Amino acid sequence: MTGTTDDFLAVARSAAALLRDPAVAARWSEPSALPEFGVSGLAGHLAYQVLAIPQVLAQPVPQEPCVPLLEHYARVDWTDAGLDAEINVRIRRGGEEKAAGGPQALAAEVDAAIERLTGDLAAAPDRPVRLPFWGPWSSTLDDLLVSRMMELAVHSDDLAVSVGIPTPALPQSAVETVVDLLTRLAVRRHGPTGVLRALSRAERAPATIAAF
């Protein structure tokens, strides 16, 4: 296993534990901390970040060009899309569809996927892969796992806040990987000076350096 694989599985297990927390089931039908997202849909979207990987590994090597991770984020359209944009409506709908069986069924599905991935990822080469909703490009498996780690970390925080429990702690190496990606995306979006000031000079910090 690579360090990326180990970190992805650790973050996935953390998300699985969060999905099994009684507070998630108790607030399943309530709104989440994200606009237009219910707790159930947010849980489904969180789960998808794990459930998509077995499907990806089962597909043949894609023929589309393989691009670096930051180039992937430069190409996707959801990063600047509005709340009611088709892509975001589709993301919310997909989360609800994943969660349709209820909290226990969703958590069990994620647990089963992690058990399968523990063996499958250990044997998988770092080959090109792609998610079905991407445009005409692929990424390396390692880069895909980094992108899913970021999604798992961010949405674990969203879900924990939504149901009133502490955000799960993640392994330091996984945190560093996620923060590195988000920082690079923030620099691309806001420029290096704004990010440097936000991290070092509160008196000159911009209003936001959010990566998305």
PDB file of C-alpha atoms in Angstrom:
ATOM      1  CA  MET A   1       0.000   0.000   0.000  1.00  0.00           C
ATOM      2  CA  THR A   2       1.069   3.575  -0.635  1.00  0.00           C
ATOM      3  CA  GLY A   3       0.820   6.258   2.010  1.00  0.00           C
ATOM      4  CA  THR A   4      -2.072   7.746   0.044  1.00  0.00           C
ATOM      5  CA  THR A   5      -3.948   4.441   0.147  1.00  0.00           C
ATOM      6  CA  ASP A   6      -3.390   4.054   3.884  1.00  0.00           C
ATOM      7  CA  ASP A   7      -4.570   7.599   4.521  1.00  0.00           C
ATOM      8  CA  PHE A   8      -7.612   7.216   2.288  1.00  0.00           C
ATOM      9  CA  LEU A   9      -8.690   4.056   4.103  1.00  0.00           C
ATOM     10  CA  ALA A  10      -8.165   5.712   7.502  1.00  0.00           C
ATOM     11  CA  VAL A  11     -10.287   8.714   6.495  1.00  0.00           C
ATOM     12  CA  ALA A  12     -12.905   6.397   4.973  1.00  0.00           C
ATOM     13  CA  ARG A  13     -13.127   4.429   8.236  1.00  0.00           C
ATOM     14  CA  SER A  14     -13.534   7.686  10.130  1.00  0.00           C
ATOM     15  CA  ALA A  15     -16.398   8.677   7.835  1.00  0.00           C
ATOM     16  CA  ALA A  16     -17.972   5.240   8.268  1.00  0.00           C
ATOM     17  CA  ALA A  17     -17.883   5.639  12.043  1.00  0.00           C
ATOM     18  CA  LEU A  18     -19.515   9.056  11.690  1.00  0.00           C
ATOM     19  CA  LEU A  19     -22.291   7.601   9.553  1.00  0.00           C
ATOM     20  CA  ARG A  20     -22.989   5.050  12.318  1.00  0.00           C
ATOM     21  CA  ASP A  21     -23.215   7.720  15.025  1.00  0.00           C
ATOM     22  CA  PRO A  22     -26.731   7.737  16.559  1.00  0.00           C
ATOM     23  CA  ALA A  23     -26.903  11.511  16.124  1.00  0.00           C
ATOM     24  CA  VAL A  24     -26.918  11.072  12.329  1.00  0.00           C
ATOM     25  CA  ALA A  25     -29.899   8.715  12.427  1.00  0.00           C
ATOM     26  CA  ALA A  26     -31.680  10.968  14.936  1.00  0.00           C
ATOM     27  CA  ARG A  27     -31.497  13.965  12.587  1.00  0.00           C
ATOM     28  CA  TRP A  28     -31.744  12.052   9.320  1.00  0.00           C
ATOM     29  CA  SER A  29     -34.777  13.976   8.050  1.00  0.00           C
ATOM     30  CA  GLU A  30     -33.624  17.412   9.182  1.00  0.00           C
ATOM     31  CA  PRO A  31     -31.821  20.127   7.201  1.00  0.00           C
ATOM     32  CA  SER A  32     -28.031  20.020   7.275  1.00  0.00           C
ATOM     33  CA  ALA A  33     -25.570  22.870   7.743  1.00  0.00           C
ATOM     34  CA  LEU A  34     -25.322  23.149   3.943  1.00  0.00           C
ATOM     35  CA  PRO A  35     -28.021  25.078   2.065  1.00  0.00           C
ATOM     36  CA  GLU A  36     -30.584  22.868   0.316  1.00  0.00           C
ATOM     37  CA  PHE A  37     -28.909  19.694   1.646  1.00  0.00           C
ATOM     38  CA  GLY A  38     -30.722  17.492   4.158  1.00  0.00           C
ATOM     39  CA  VAL A  39     -28.744  15.439   6.653  1.00  0.00           C
ATOM     40  CA  SER A  40     -29.674  12.296   4.753  1.00  0.00           C
ATOM     41  CA  GLY A  41     -28.491  13.691   1.416  1.00  0.00           C
ATOM     42  CA  LEU A  42     -25.270  14.975   2.941  1.00  0.00           C
ATOM     43  CA  ALA A  43     -24.661  11.546   4.478  1.00  0.00           C
ATOM     44  CA  GLY A  44     -25.279   9.972   1.076  1.00  0.00           C
ATOM     45  CA  HIS A  45     -22.851  12.359  -0.574  1.00  0.00           C
ATOM     46  CA  LEU A  46     -20.239  11.595   2.083  1.00  0.00           C
ATOM     47  CA  ALA A  47     -20.739   7.875   1.569  1.00  0.00           C
ATOM     48  CA  TYR A  48     -20.402   8.212  -2.196  1.00  0.00           C
ATOM     49  CA  GLN A  49     -16.784   9.285  -1.827  1.00  0.00           C
ATOM     50  CA  VAL A  50     -16.056   5.739  -0.629  1.00  0.00           C
ATOM     51  CA  LEU A  51     -18.660   3.828  -2.626  1.00  0.00           C
ATOM     52  CA  ALA A  52     -17.420   5.225  -5.945  1.00  0.00           C
ATOM     53  CA  ILE A  53     -13.965   3.681  -5.628  1.00  0.00           C
ATOM     54  CA  PRO A  54     -14.889  -0.022  -6.106  1.00  0.00           C
ATOM     55  CA  GLN A  55     -16.840   1.006  -9.210  1.00  0.00           C
ATOM     56  CA  VAL A  56     -13.853   2.927 -10.548  1.00  0.00           C
ATOM     57  CA  LEU A  57     -11.474   0.006  -9.970  1.00  0.00           C
ATOM     58  CA  ALA A  58     -13.841  -2.349 -11.798  1.00  0.00           C
ATOM     59  CA  GLN A  59     -13.702  -0.285 -14.990  1.00  0.00           C
ATOM     60  CA  PRO A  60     -11.079  -0.774 -17.725  1.00  0.00           C
ATOM     61  CA  VAL A  61      -8.268   1.738 -18.016  1.00  0.00           C
ATOM     62  CA  PRO A  62      -9.847   4.867 -19.540  1.00  0.00           C
ATOM     63  CA  GLN A  63      -8.701   6.151 -22.882  1.00  0.00           C
ATOM     64  CA  GLU A  64      -9.179   9.834 -22.034  1.00  0.00           C
ATOM     65  CA  PRO A  65      -6.079  11.972 -21.337  1.00  0.00           C
ATOM     66  CA  CYS A  66      -4.739  11.671 -17.785  1.00  0.00           C
ATOM     67  CA  VAL A  67      -4.337  15.117 -16.204  1.00  0.00           C
ATOM     68  CA  PRO A  68      -2.678  16.274 -12.962  1.00  0.00           C
ATOM     69  CA  LEU A  69      -4.912  16.862  -9.953  1.00  0.00           C
ATOM     70  CA  LEU A  70      -4.895  20.671 -10.096  1.00  0.00           C
ATOM     71  CA  GLU A  71      -5.695  20.519 -13.797  1.00  0.00           C
ATOM     72  CA  HIS A  72      -8.685  18.344 -12.922  1.00  0.00           C
ATOM     73  CA  TYR A  73     -10.006  21.050 -10.602  1.00  0.00           C
ATOM     74  CA  ALA A  74      -9.379  23.684 -13.271  1.00  0.00           C
ATOM     75  CA  ARG A  75     -11.641  21.733 -15.635  1.00  0.00           C
ATOM     76  CA  VAL A  76     -14.603  20.853 -13.387  1.00  0.00           C
ATOM     77  CA  ASP A  77     -17.557  23.231 -13.408  1.00  0.00           C
ATOM     78  CA  TRP A  78     -18.922  22.722  -9.887  1.00  0.00           C
ATOM     79  CA  THR A  79     -16.237  24.826  -8.158  1.00  0.00           C
ATOM     80  CA  ASP A  80     -17.821  28.084  -9.372  1.00  0.00           C
ATOM     81  CA  ALA A  81     -21.391  26.884  -9.884  1.00  0.00           C
ATOM     82  CA  GLY A  82     -24.291  28.462  -8.010  1.00  0.00           C
ATOM     83  CA  LEU A  83     -26.474  26.653  -5.514  1.00  0.00           C
ATOM     84  CA  ASP A  84     -29.190  26.049  -8.117  1.00  0.00           C
ATOM     85  CA  ALA A  85     -26.846  25.124 -10.956  1.00  0.00           C
ATOM     86  CA  GLU A  86     -27.604  21.790 -12.592  1.00  0.00           C
ATOM     87  CA  ILE A  87     -24.401  20.201 -11.334  1.00  0.00           C
ATOM     88  CA  ASN A  88     -25.161  21.082  -7.703  1.00  0.00           C
ATOM     89  CA  VAL A  89     -28.773  19.996  -8.001  1.00  0.00           C
ATOM     90  CA  ARG A  90     -27.501  16.688  -9.398  1.00  0.00           C
ATOM     91  CA  ILE A  91     -25.034  16.306  -6.514  1.00  0.00           C
ATOM     92  CA  ARG A  92     -27.786  16.841  -3.946  1.00  0.00           C
ATOM     93  CA  ARG A  93     -30.126  14.467  -5.763  1.00  0.00           C
ATOM     94  CA  GLY A  94     -27.403  11.829  -5.940  1.00  0.00           C
ATOM     95  CA  GLY A  95     -26.798  12.107  -2.196  1.00  0.00           C
ATOM     96  CA  GLU A  96     -30.479  11.548  -1.460  1.00  0.00           C
ATOM     97  CA  GLU A  97     -30.584   8.565  -3.788  1.00  0.00           C
ATOM     98  CA  LYS A  98     -27.600   6.982  -2.019  1.00  0.00           C
ATOM     99  CA  ALA A  99     -29.303   7.535   1.339  1.00  0.00           C
ATOM    100  CA  ALA A 100     -32.719   6.226   0.288  1.00  0.00           C
ATOM    101  CA  GLY A 101     -32.360   2.983   2.259  1.00  0.00           C
ATOM    102  CA  GLY A 102     -31.842   4.798   5.559  1.00  0.00           C
ATOM    103  CA  PRO A 103     -28.872   5.405   7.856  1.00  0.00           C
ATOM    104  CA  GLN A 104     -28.213   1.806   8.880  1.00  0.00           C
ATOM    105  CA  ALA A 105     -28.245   0.502   5.323  1.00  0.00           C
ATOM    106  CA  LEU A 106     -25.965   3.311   4.127  1.00  0.00           C
ATOM    107  CA  ALA A 107     -23.450   2.723   6.919  1.00  0.00           C
ATOM    108  CA  ALA A 108     -23.439  -1.014   6.226  1.00  0.00           C
ATOM    109  CA  GLU A 109     -22.823  -0.385   2.517  1.00  0.00           C
ATOM    110  CA  VAL A 110     -19.854   1.850   3.316  1.00  0.00           C
ATOM    111  CA  ASP A 111     -18.444  -0.689   5.786  1.00  0.00           C
ATOM    112  CA  ALA A 112     -18.632  -3.400   3.129  1.00  0.00           C
ATOM    113  CA  ALA A 113     -16.949  -1.175   0.550  1.00  0.00           C
ATOM    114  CA  ILE A 114     -14.078  -0.375   2.915  1.00  0.00           C
ATOM    115  CA  GLU A 115     -13.551  -4.059   3.687  1.00  0.00           C
ATOM    116  CA  ARG A 116     -13.366  -4.796  -0.031  1.00  0.00           C
ATOM    117  CA  LEU A 117     -11.110  -1.829  -0.751  1.00  0.00           C
ATOM    118  CA  THR A 118      -8.630  -2.807   1.936  1.00  0.00           C
ATOM    119  CA  GLY A 119      -7.582  -5.721  -0.266  1.00  0.00           C
ATOM    120  CA  ASP A 120      -8.323  -4.249  -3.696  1.00  0.00           C
ATOM    121  CA  LEU A 121      -6.337  -1.054  -3.202  1.00  0.00           C
ATOM    122  CA  ALA A 122      -3.354  -2.971  -1.872  1.00  0.00           C
ATOM    123  CA  ALA A 123      -3.138  -4.788  -5.193  1.00  0.00           C
ATOM    124  CA  ALA A 124      -4.123  -1.920  -7.488  1.00  0.00           C
ATOM    125  CA  PRO A 125      -1.461  -0.156  -9.593  1.00  0.00           C
ATOM    126  CA  ASP A 126      -1.453   3.642  -9.744  1.00  0.00           C
ATOM    127  CA  ARG A 127      -3.150   3.633 -13.132  1.00  0.00           C
ATOM    128  CA  PRO A 128      -5.434   6.152 -14.841  1.00  0.00           C
ATOM    129  CA  VAL A 129      -9.018   6.105 -13.543  1.00  0.00           C
ATOM    130  CA  ARG A 130     -12.053   8.331 -13.857  1.00  0.00           C
ATOM    131  CA  LEU A 131     -15.407   8.942 -12.251  1.00  0.00           C
ATOM    132  CA  PRO A 132     -18.384   8.625 -14.599  1.00  0.00           C
ATOM    133  CA  PHE A 133     -19.528  12.252 -14.280  1.00  0.00           C
ATOM    134  CA  TRP A 134     -16.125  13.770 -15.120  1.00  0.00           C
ATOM    135  CA  GLY A 135     -15.493  15.360 -18.463  1.00  0.00           C
ATOM    136  CA  PRO A 136     -13.248  13.733 -21.082  1.00  0.00           C
ATOM    137  CA  TRP A 137     -10.226  13.221 -18.845  1.00  0.00           C
ATOM    138  CA  SER A 138      -8.895  10.849 -16.206  1.00  0.00           C
ATOM    139  CA  SER A 139      -6.488  11.076 -13.251  1.00  0.00           C
ATOM    140  CA  THR A 140      -4.124   8.686 -11.542  1.00  0.00           C
ATOM    141  CA  LEU A 141      -5.598   6.477  -8.834  1.00  0.00           C
ATOM    142  CA  ASP A 142      -3.455   8.213  -6.201  1.00  0.00           C
ATOM    143  CA  ASP A 143      -4.771  11.620  -7.275  1.00  0.00           C
ATOM    144  CA  LEU A 144      -8.332  10.330  -7.219  1.00  0.00           C
ATOM    145  CA  LEU A 145      -7.832   9.064  -3.663  1.00  0.00           C
ATOM    146  CA  VAL A 146      -6.441  12.450  -2.614  1.00  0.00           C
ATOM    147  CA  SER A 147      -9.493  14.184  -4.079  1.00  0.00           C
ATOM    148  CA  ARG A 148     -11.833  11.780  -2.260  1.00  0.00           C
ATOM    149  CA  MET A 149      -9.897  12.308   0.986  1.00  0.00           C
ATOM    150  CA  MET A 150     -10.520  16.018   0.674  1.00  0.00           C
ATOM    151  CA  GLU A 151     -14.221  15.414   0.077  1.00  0.00           C
ATOM    152  CA  LEU A 152     -14.419  13.031   3.029  1.00  0.00           C
ATOM    153  CA  ALA A 153     -12.637  15.448   5.362  1.00  0.00           C
ATOM    154  CA  VAL A 154     -14.714  18.477   4.368  1.00  0.00           C
ATOM    155  CA  HIS A 155     -18.052  16.693   4.375  1.00  0.00           C
ATOM    156  CA  SER A 156     -17.323  14.841   7.618  1.00  0.00           C
ATOM    157  CA  ASP A 157     -17.020  18.275   9.201  1.00  0.00           C
ATOM    158  CA  ASP A 158     -20.251  19.373   7.484  1.00  0.00           C
ATOM    159  CA  LEU A 159     -22.129  16.316   8.733  1.00  0.00           C
ATOM    160  CA  ALA A 160     -20.760  16.496  12.269  1.00  0.00           C
ATOM    161  CA  VAL A 161     -21.724  20.164  12.555  1.00  0.00           C
ATOM    162  CA  SER A 162     -25.152  19.350  11.108  1.00  0.00           C
ATOM    163  CA  VAL A 163     -25.939  16.810  13.834  1.00  0.00           C
ATOM    164  CA  GLY A 164     -24.237  18.603  16.719  1.00  0.00           C
ATOM    165  CA  ILE A 165     -21.258  16.343  17.422  1.00  0.00           C
ATOM    166  CA  PRO A 166     -17.481  16.969  17.336  1.00  0.00           C
ATOM    167  CA  THR A 167     -15.771  16.759  13.973  1.00  0.00           C
ATOM    168  CA  PRO A 168     -13.795  13.490  13.813  1.00  0.00           C
ATOM    169  CA  ALA A 169     -10.035  13.741  14.185  1.00  0.00           C
ATOM    170  CA  LEU A 170      -8.080  12.467  11.187  1.00  0.00           C
ATOM    171  CA  PRO A 171      -4.524  11.110  10.880  1.00  0.00           C
ATOM    172  CA  GLN A 172      -1.940  13.876  10.672  1.00  0.00           C
ATOM    173  CA  SER A 173      -0.610  12.708   7.317  1.00  0.00           C
ATOM    174  CA  ALA A 174      -4.122  12.756   5.830  1.00  0.00           C
ATOM    175  CA  VAL A 175      -4.738  16.240   7.229  1.00  0.00           C
ATOM    176  CA  GLU A 176      -1.494  17.472   5.687  1.00  0.00           C
ATOM    177  CA  THR A 177      -2.463  16.029   2.304  1.00  0.00           C
ATOM    178  CA  VAL A 178      -5.913  17.618   2.397  1.00  0.00           C
ATOM    179  CA  VAL A 179      -4.647  20.986   3.625  1.00  0.00           C
ATOM    180  CA  ASP A 180      -1.946  20.973   0.941  1.00  0.00           C
ATOM    181  CA  LEU A 181      -4.547  20.404  -1.776  1.00  0.00           C
ATOM    182  CA  LEU A 182      -6.913  23.045  -0.400  1.00  0.00           C
ATOM    183  CA  THR A 183      -4.065  25.541  -0.042  1.00  0.00           C
ATOM    184  CA  ARG A 184      -2.966  25.015  -3.642  1.00  0.00           C
ATOM    185  CA  LEU A 185      -6.552  25.489  -4.801  1.00  0.00           C
ATOM    186  CA  ALA A 186      -6.872  28.615  -2.659  1.00  0.00           C
ATOM    187  CA  VAL A 187      -3.686  30.061  -4.201  1.00  0.00           C
ATOM    188  CA  ARG A 188      -5.051  29.384  -7.668  1.00  0.00           C
ATOM    189  CA  ARG A 189      -8.333  31.092  -6.778  1.00  0.00           C
ATOM    190  CA  HIS A 190      -7.105  34.069  -4.722  1.00  0.00           C
ATOM    191  CA  GLY A 191      -3.426  34.445  -5.597  1.00  0.00           C
ATOM    192  CA  PRO A 192      -0.379  33.770  -3.437  1.00  0.00           C
ATOM    193  CA  THR A 193      -0.325  37.142  -1.665  1.00  0.00           C
ATOM    194  CA  GLY A 194      -3.833  36.780  -0.267  1.00  0.00           C
ATOM    195  CA  VAL A 195      -3.136  33.286   1.018  1.00  0.00           C
ATOM    196  CA  LEU A 196       0.188  34.317   2.551  1.00  0.00           C
ATOM    197  CA  ARG A 197      -1.478  37.230   4.325  1.00  0.00           C
ATOM    198  CA  ALA A 198      -4.339  35.084   5.584  1.00  0.00           C
ATOM    199  CA  LEU A 199      -1.853  32.634   7.088  1.00  0.00           C
ATOM    200  CA  SER A 200       0.584  35.167   8.514  1.00  0.00           C
ATOM    201  CA  ARG A 201      -0.826  38.705   8.768  1.00  0.00           C
ATOM    202  CA  ALA A 202      -4.291  38.990  10.281  1.00  0.00           C
ATOM    203  CA  GLU A 203      -4.275  42.774   9.867  1.00  0.00           C
ATOM    204  CA  ARG A 204      -3.920  42.438   6.082  1.00  0.00           C
ATOM    205  CA  ALA A 205      -5.803  39.190   5.544  1.00  0.00           C
ATOM    206  CA  PRO A 206      -8.452  39.110   2.823  1.00  0.00           C
ATOM    207  CA  ALA A 207     -12.049  38.372   3.733  1.00  0.00           C
ATOM    208  CA  THR A 208     -11.713  34.787   2.490  1.00  0.00           C
ATOM    209  CA  ILE A 209      -9.225  32.362   0.985  1.00  0.00           C
ATOM    210  CA  ALA A 210     -11.782  29.588   0.566  1.00  0.00           C
ATOM    211  CA  ALA A 211     -10.637  27.097  -2.039  1.00  0.00           C
ATOM    212  CA  PHE A 212     -14.156  26.805  -3.517  1.00  0.00           C
TER     213      PHE A 212
END
